[in-house]
Short mmCIF file of C-alpha atoms and ligand atoms in Angstrom, two decimals:
data_model
loop_
_atom_site.label_atom_id
_atom_site.label_comp_id
_atom_site.label_asym_id
_atom_site.label_seq_id
_atom_site.Cartn_x
_atom_site.Cartn_y
_atom_site.Cartn_z
CA MET A 1 0.00 0.00 0.00
CA GLY A 2 3.00 2.35 -0.22
CA GLU A 3 4.26 4.72 2.43
CA HIS A 4 2.87 4.45 5.99
CA ARG A 5 0.98 7.67 6.89
CA THR A 6 0.73 9.36 10.26
CA ASP A 7 -1.82 12.10 9.48
CA ARG A 8 -4.93 12.87 11.50
CA ILE A 9 -7.94 12.88 9.24
CA ALA A 10 -11.55 13.75 10.06
CA PHE A 11 -13.88 11.76 7.79
CA ILE A 12 -17.50 12.96 7.62
CA GLY A 13 -20.02 10.61 5.95
CA LEU A 14 -19.43 6.90 6.55
CA GLY A 15 -21.99 5.49 4.12
CA THR A 16 -21.61 3.02 1.24
CA MET A 17 -18.47 4.73 -0.07
CA GLY A 18 -17.24 6.61 3.01
CA SER A 19 -17.12 3.46 5.15
CA ARG A 20 -14.75 1.71 2.75
CA MET A 21 -12.67 4.81 2.03
CA SER A 22 -12.20 5.74 5.69
CA GLN A 23 -11.19 2.15 6.49
CA ARG A 24 -8.57 2.21 3.74
CA LEU A 25 -7.10 5.35 5.26
CA VAL A 26 -6.94 3.59 8.63
CA ALA A 27 -5.20 0.64 6.98
CA ALA A 28 -2.70 3.05 5.39
CA GLY A 29 -1.71 4.24 8.88
CA SER A 30 -3.64 7.51 9.21
CA GLU A 31 -5.49 8.32 12.41
CA VAL A 32 -9.10 8.61 11.25
CA ILE A 33 -11.82 10.25 13.32
CA GLY A 34 -15.18 9.66 11.67
CA PHE A 35 -18.67 11.03 12.02
CA ASP A 36 -21.97 9.87 10.57
CA PRO A 37 -25.41 10.22 12.18
CA VAL A 38 -25.89 6.47 11.67
CA GLU A 39 -24.55 4.72 14.76
CA ALA A 40 -23.78 1.45 12.98
CA ALA A 41 -21.59 3.34 10.51
CA ARG A 42 -19.57 4.85 13.38
CA ALA A 43 -19.26 1.44 15.03
CA ASP A 44 -17.88 -0.08 11.79
CA LEU A 45 -15.11 2.52 11.69
CA VAL A 46 -14.18 1.87 15.32
CA GLU A 47 -14.07 -1.86 14.63
CA ALA A 48 -11.70 -1.18 11.74
CA GLY A 49 -9.31 0.74 14.01
CA GLY A 50 -10.59 4.30 13.59
CA ARG A 51 -12.24 6.59 16.11
CA ALA A 52 -15.80 7.87 16.15
CA ALA A 53 -16.90 11.35 17.17
CA ALA A 54 -20.31 12.45 18.43
CA THR A 55 -20.47 15.39 16.00
CA ALA A 56 -18.70 16.54 12.84
CA ALA A 57 -17.20 19.46 14.81
CA GLU A 58 -15.74 17.06 17.38
CA ALA A 59 -14.24 14.91 14.59
CA ALA A 60 -12.66 18.02 13.02
CA ASP A 61 -10.95 19.23 16.17
CA GLY A 62 -7.32 20.01 15.30
CA VAL A 63 -7.03 17.48 12.46
CA ASP A 64 -4.58 17.79 9.55
CA TYR A 65 -7.21 17.11 6.86
CA LEU A 66 -11.02 17.10 6.69
CA ILE A 67 -12.66 14.74 4.17
CA LEU A 68 -16.37 14.82 3.31
CA MET A 69 -18.18 11.90 1.62
CA LEU A 70 -21.80 13.03 1.80
CA PRO A 71 -24.87 12.61 -0.43
CA GLY A 72 -24.48 15.97 -2.17
CA SER A 73 -24.19 19.76 -1.96
CA ARG A 74 -27.11 20.44 0.40
CA VAL A 75 -25.56 18.25 3.10
CA VAL A 76 -22.03 19.52 2.36
CA GLU A 77 -23.30 23.11 2.71
CA SER A 78 -24.93 22.29 6.02
CA VAL A 79 -21.82 20.57 7.43
CA LEU A 80 -19.49 23.37 6.26
CA GLY A 81 -21.99 26.00 7.45
CA ASP A 82 -21.45 24.87 11.05
CA THR A 83 -19.23 27.49 12.70
CA ALA A 84 -18.34 25.06 15.50
CA LEU A 85 -16.78 22.79 12.88
CA LEU A 86 -14.96 25.64 11.15
CA ASP A 87 -13.68 26.97 14.49
CA ALA A 88 -12.35 23.48 15.30
CA LEU A 89 -10.08 23.48 12.22
CA LYS A 90 -6.58 24.96 12.27
CA PRO A 91 -6.07 27.66 9.59
CA GLY A 92 -4.61 26.06 6.46
CA THR A 93 -6.30 22.68 7.00
CA PRO A 94 -7.31 21.30 3.60
CA VAL A 95 -11.03 20.49 3.33
CA ILE A 96 -11.57 17.80 0.69
CA ASP A 97 -15.09 17.26 -0.64
CA MET A 98 -15.05 13.78 -2.20
CA SER A 99 -18.86 13.73 -2.57
CA SER A 100 -20.40 14.21 -6.03
CA SER A 101 -21.41 17.82 -5.39
CA GLU A 102 -22.48 20.79 -7.54
CA PRO A 103 -19.56 22.77 -9.03
CA GLU A 104 -21.19 26.17 -8.43
CA SER A 105 -21.89 25.38 -4.79
CA THR A 106 -18.29 24.20 -4.42
CA ARG A 107 -16.94 27.48 -5.78
CA LYS A 108 -19.10 29.48 -3.37
CA LEU A 109 -18.07 27.32 -0.41
CA ALA A 110 -14.40 27.63 -1.43
CA ALA A 111 -14.71 31.43 -1.40
CA ALA A 112 -16.40 31.38 2.03
CA LEU A 113 -13.81 29.00 3.50
CA ALA A 114 -10.92 31.03 2.04
CA GLU A 115 -11.92 33.84 4.42
CA ARG A 116 -10.92 31.50 7.25
CA ALA A 117 -7.74 30.41 5.41
CA LEU A 118 -9.26 26.96 4.83
CA PRO A 119 -8.54 25.67 1.30
CA LEU A 120 -11.40 23.62 -0.20
CA LEU A 121 -10.65 20.99 -2.82
CA ASP A 122 -13.18 18.99 -4.80
CA ALA A 123 -12.10 15.39 -5.24
CA PRO A 124 -15.11 13.26 -6.26
CA VAL A 125 -14.57 9.65 -7.24
CA SER A 126 -15.54 7.03 -9.78
CA GLY A 127 -15.13 3.29 -9.39
CA GLY A 128 -17.99 2.37 -7.08
CA VAL A 129 -17.96 0.18 -4.00
CA ARG A 130 -15.39 -2.20 -5.51
CA GLY A 131 -13.04 0.67 -6.27
CA ALA A 132 -13.53 2.12 -2.78
CA ARG A 133 -12.73 -1.23 -1.16
CA ALA A 134 -9.72 -1.92 -3.39
CA GLY A 135 -8.32 1.62 -3.39
CA THR A 136 -8.63 1.86 -7.18
CA LEU A 137 -10.93 4.87 -7.44
CA THR A 138 -10.38 7.52 -10.07
CA ILE A 139 -10.24 10.76 -8.07
CA MET A 140 -11.14 13.87 -10.10
CA ALA A 141 -9.51 16.73 -8.25
CA GLY A 142 -10.15 20.44 -8.66
CA GLY A 143 -8.22 23.20 -6.89
CA PRO A 144 -4.87 25.01 -6.69
CA ASP A 145 -1.70 23.06 -7.58
CA ASP A 146 -0.03 23.49 -4.18
CA VAL A 147 -3.04 22.22 -2.20
CA ILE A 148 -3.51 19.27 -4.56
CA ALA A 149 0.19 18.43 -4.15
CA ALA A 150 -0.16 18.51 -0.34
CA VAL A 151 -3.26 16.32 -0.34
CA ARG A 152 -2.22 13.84 -3.06
CA PRO A 153 -0.19 11.48 -0.82
CA VAL A 154 -2.88 11.52 1.87
CA ILE A 155 -5.65 10.29 -0.42
CA ALA A 156 -3.38 8.12 -2.60
CA PRO A 157 -4.50 4.96 -0.70
CA LEU A 158 -7.97 5.55 -2.18
CA GLY A 159 -7.00 5.58 -5.84
CA THR A 160 -5.41 7.65 -8.59
CA VAL A 161 -5.64 11.42 -8.34
CA ARG A 162 -6.23 13.28 -11.61
CA HIS A 163 -5.95 17.03 -11.28
CA VAL A 164 -8.53 18.24 -13.81
CA GLY A 165 -8.56 22.00 -13.19
CA ALA A 166 -9.49 24.81 -10.81
CA THR A 167 -11.90 24.53 -7.87
CA GLY A 168 -15.20 23.01 -9.04
CA ALA A 169 -13.66 21.34 -12.10
CA GLY A 170 -13.53 17.95 -10.36
CA HIS A 171 -17.22 18.14 -9.51
CA ALA A 172 -17.99 19.23 -13.09
CA VAL A 173 -16.10 16.31 -14.67
CA LYS A 174 -17.64 13.83 -12.22
CA ALA A 175 -21.18 14.97 -13.08
CA ILE A 176 -20.42 14.81 -16.81
CA ASN A 177 -18.98 11.30 -16.32
CA ASN A 178 -22.13 10.15 -14.57
CA LEU A 179 -24.42 11.68 -17.19
CA LEU A 180 -22.52 9.63 -19.78
CA ALA A 181 -22.57 6.50 -17.60
CA ALA A 182 -26.34 6.83 -17.06
CA THR A 183 -27.08 7.55 -20.71
CA ASN A 184 -24.94 4.59 -21.78
CA LEU A 185 -26.66 2.33 -19.25
CA LEU A 186 -30.14 3.30 -20.41
CA ALA A 187 -29.13 2.91 -24.07
CA ALA A 188 -27.68 -0.55 -23.35
CA ALA A 189 -30.82 -1.57 -21.45
CA GLU A 190 -33.01 -0.55 -24.39
CA GLY A 191 -30.73 -2.37 -26.83
CA VAL A 192 -30.74 -5.60 -24.81
CA ALA A 193 -34.54 -5.40 -24.40
CA ALA A 194 -34.98 -5.15 -28.17
CA GLY A 195 -32.54 -7.99 -28.91
CA ARG A 196 -34.12 -10.24 -26.30
CA ARG A 197 -37.63 -9.67 -27.62
CA PHE A 198 -36.29 -10.55 -31.08
CA GLY A 199 -35.18 -13.88 -29.57
CA VAL A 200 -31.47 -13.38 -28.88
CA ASP A 201 -30.09 -14.48 -25.50
CA PRO A 202 -29.19 -11.37 -23.38
CA GLY A 203 -25.87 -12.91 -22.31
CA VAL A 204 -24.94 -13.45 -25.94
CA ILE A 205 -25.92 -9.89 -26.82
CA ILE A 206 -23.70 -8.49 -24.04
CA GLU A 207 -20.72 -10.75 -24.84
CA THR A 208 -20.94 -9.80 -28.49
CA ILE A 209 -21.28 -6.07 -27.86
CA ASN A 210 -18.31 -6.28 -25.48
CA ALA A 211 -16.26 -7.49 -28.45
CA ALA A 212 -17.68 -4.73 -30.64
CA SER A 213 -17.99 -0.94 -30.81
CA GLY A 214 -21.15 -0.49 -28.69
CA ARG A 215 -19.42 -1.49 -25.46
CA SER A 216 -19.26 0.73 -22.37
CA ALA A 217 -19.00 0.34 -18.59
CA ALA A 218 -22.70 -0.55 -18.75
CA THR A 219 -22.09 -3.59 -20.97
CA GLN A 220 -18.65 -4.50 -19.55
CA LEU A 221 -19.43 -4.18 -15.84
CA LYS A 222 -23.05 -3.45 -14.90
CA PHE A 223 -24.76 -6.00 -17.17
CA PRO A 224 -22.44 -8.92 -16.31
CA GLN A 225 -22.17 -8.08 -12.58
CA ASN A 226 -25.58 -6.76 -11.57
CA ILE A 227 -28.18 -6.98 -14.34
CA LEU A 228 -27.83 -10.37 -16.09
CA PRO A 229 -27.57 -12.15 -12.66
CA GLU A 230 -30.69 -10.13 -11.67
CA THR A 231 -29.09 -8.98 -8.40
CA TYR A 232 -29.37 -5.21 -9.12
CA ASP A 233 -26.79 -4.53 -6.42
CA SER A 234 -24.16 -2.14 -7.79
CA GLY A 235 -24.32 -0.18 -4.51
CA PHE A 236 -25.02 3.16 -6.21
CA ALA A 237 -28.53 4.49 -5.71
CA LEU A 238 -30.61 5.43 -8.75
CA ALA A 239 -31.59 8.64 -6.92
CA LEU A 240 -27.91 9.63 -6.54
CA MET A 241 -27.29 8.96 -10.24
CA LEU A 242 -30.24 11.18 -11.17
CA LYS A 243 -28.84 13.91 -8.86
CA ASP A 244 -25.54 13.75 -10.78
CA MET A 245 -27.25 13.78 -14.18
CA ARG A 246 -29.11 16.96 -13.21
CA ILE A 247 -25.86 18.57 -12.04
CA ALA A 248 -24.41 17.88 -15.50
CA THR A 249 -27.41 19.19 -17.47
CA ASP A 250 -27.65 22.27 -15.20
CA LEU A 251 -23.95 22.87 -15.85
CA ALA A 252 -24.46 22.55 -19.63
CA ARG A 253 -27.38 24.98 -19.45
CA SER A 254 -25.38 27.46 -17.37
CA VAL A 255 -22.58 27.59 -19.96
CA GLY A 256 -24.86 27.38 -23.02
CA ALA A 257 -23.58 23.95 -24.11
CA PRO A 258 -25.87 21.54 -26.00
CA ALA A 259 -27.47 18.82 -23.86
CA ALA A 260 -30.51 17.61 -25.82
CA LEU A 261 -29.69 13.93 -25.30
CA GLY A 262 -28.70 14.50 -21.69
CA GLU A 263 -32.00 16.31 -20.97
CA ARG A 264 -33.93 13.41 -22.48
CA ALA A 265 -31.96 10.93 -20.37
CA VAL A 266 -32.76 12.98 -17.24
CA GLU A 267 -36.46 12.90 -18.18
CA LEU A 268 -36.46 9.09 -18.55
CA TRP A 269 -34.45 8.49 -15.36
CA SER A 270 -36.85 10.85 -13.51
CA HIS A 271 -39.79 8.69 -14.62
CA ALA A 272 -37.91 5.63 -13.37
CA ALA A 273 -37.19 7.32 -10.01
CA ALA A 274 -40.88 8.21 -9.64
CA ASP A 275 -41.98 4.63 -10.45
CA LEU A 276 -39.38 2.77 -8.35
CA ASP A 277 -38.66 2.43 -4.64
CA PRO A 278 -36.60 5.36 -3.27
CA ALA A 279 -33.83 2.87 -2.41
CA ALA A 280 -33.64 1.51 -5.99
CA ASP A 281 -30.16 0.76 -7.37
CA GLN A 282 -28.97 2.50 -10.55
CA THR A 283 -29.05 -0.89 -12.32
CA ASP A 284 -32.81 -1.11 -11.65
CA ILE A 285 -33.11 1.19 -14.68
CA ALA A 286 -32.74 -1.98 -16.80
CA ARG A 287 -35.69 -3.59 -14.99
CA TRP A 288 -37.68 -0.39 -15.37
CA VAL A 289 -37.05 -0.39 -19.14
CA ASN A 290 -38.72 -3.82 -19.26
CA ARG A 291 -41.64 -2.85 -17.00
CA PRO A 292 -45.11 -3.93 -18.01
CA ARG A 293 -46.87 -1.00 -19.67
CA THR A 294 -50.52 -0.21 -20.02
CA PRO A 295 -51.22 0.15 -23.74
P1 NAD B 301 -24.67 6.92 1.14
O1 NAD B 301 -26.05 7.48 1.19
O2 NAD B 301 -24.48 5.46 1.33
O3 NAD B 301 -23.74 7.65 2.23
C1 NAD B 301 -23.89 8.97 2.64
C2 NAD B 301 -23.66 9.02 4.15
O4 NAD B 301 -23.72 10.37 4.58
C3 NAD B 301 -24.73 8.26 4.94
O5 NAD B 301 -24.10 7.28 5.78
C4 NAD B 301 -25.40 9.34 5.75
O6 NAD B 301 -25.84 8.90 7.04
C5 NAD B 301 -24.30 10.36 5.86
N1 NAD B 301 -24.78 11.70 6.21
C6 NAD B 301 -25.91 12.31 5.84
N2 NAD B 301 -25.99 13.53 6.42
C7 NAD B 301 -24.85 13.67 7.15
C8 NAD B 301 -24.34 14.70 7.98
N3 NAD B 301 -25.00 15.85 8.15
N4 NAD B 301 -23.16 14.50 8.61
C9 NAD B 301 -22.46 13.37 8.44
N5 NAD B 301 -22.91 12.35 7.66
C10 NAD B 301 -24.08 12.50 7.03
O7 NAD B 301 -24.05 7.42 -0.23
P2 NAD B 301 -22.76 6.85 -1.00
O8 NAD B 301 -23.21 5.85 -2.00
O9 NAD B 301 -21.69 6.52 -0.03
O10 NAD B 301 -22.35 8.18 -1.81
C11 NAD B 301 -21.69 9.27 -1.20
C12 NAD B 301 -21.31 10.25 -2.31
O11 NAD B 301 -20.45 9.58 -3.23
C13 NAD B 301 -22.50 10.76 -3.13
O12 NAD B 301 -22.26 12.09 -3.51
C14 NAD B 301 -22.51 9.84 -4.34
O13 NAD B 301 -23.13 10.45 -5.46
C15 NAD B 301 -21.03 9.60 -4.52
N6 NAD B 301 -20.60 8.34 -5.18
C16 NAD B 301 -21.20 7.13 -4.87
C17 NAD B 301 -20.75 5.98 -5.50
C18 NAD B 301 -21.35 4.61 -5.22
O14 NAD B 301 -21.07 3.66 -5.98
N7 NAD B 301 -22.16 4.44 -4.18
C19 NAD B 301 -19.71 6.05 -6.44
C20 NAD B 301 -19.11 7.27 -6.69
C21 NAD B 301 -19.56 8.42 -6.06
#
């Protein structure tokens, strides 16, 4: 796992991704103080050798780095709007938002935190639960060169850091990535549905497309791992994917970029979200495509 670390890291948000990521940091030698309102999530970190705090502000007290892995910008804004937490941080402490947040919100938060000499980096991730567990995430970092350089070795146990631009750029690229991933997944689900109804075995369709030009992460990973076995258990909520798709189409709108296909994908995924259980997995979109319809 490389060099043994001795940093003190506060880790806020110990959910599907944050639990695995915080535990990797513990395994890399860092002292990790975690907070999540869910007690079981705090207990898991303690069992893995970390420490749990009763509040985010308590976790942040005097640490070297603060990492956030929260559902999205509203929660990030509320955590970073807590003056007790900000007062608990030493000036200069890097704040690293690894959640898939909104680039505009990130820029505003970075400006507000700069007044307290707290640099905010965006460092969202791709690679899912498997990548979080294995430390093979792609980390899309936005922010100043010197802060990225300081943070790089600390988060290296989580994956590969790609510095994509200024503050907010990481969150922008992450949202664009997920809009593509979601559009590809829906397109693949429609393609497989058509082929199957024509009488071709879905496994054969996927194997063949994976040796041809229509392949994507949807056909190479999600169909073989979660959809063909009918487990629908990728670990990434459909609601979170839809949140990211909207971030990307809002971004396109704000800069006047074309997003006709993206807007249509958002519309279809919104219908799926309305029809399905709030806890549905992103891969449930393939089940939704095949739903019985009233004529
Ligand atoms: P999750 O819902 O499993 O985890 C979020 C955690 O945040 C929960 O444990 C929740 O209790 C906690 N939380 C909520 N409010 C909080 C607060 N005020 N203080 C502290 N903790 C709080 O979500 P996840 O799947 O781990 O995703 C986290 C982020 O990573 C999201 O932005 C998501 O879009 C992104 N992401 C997820 C995946 C994936 O495969 N699951 C992959 C890449 C990126």
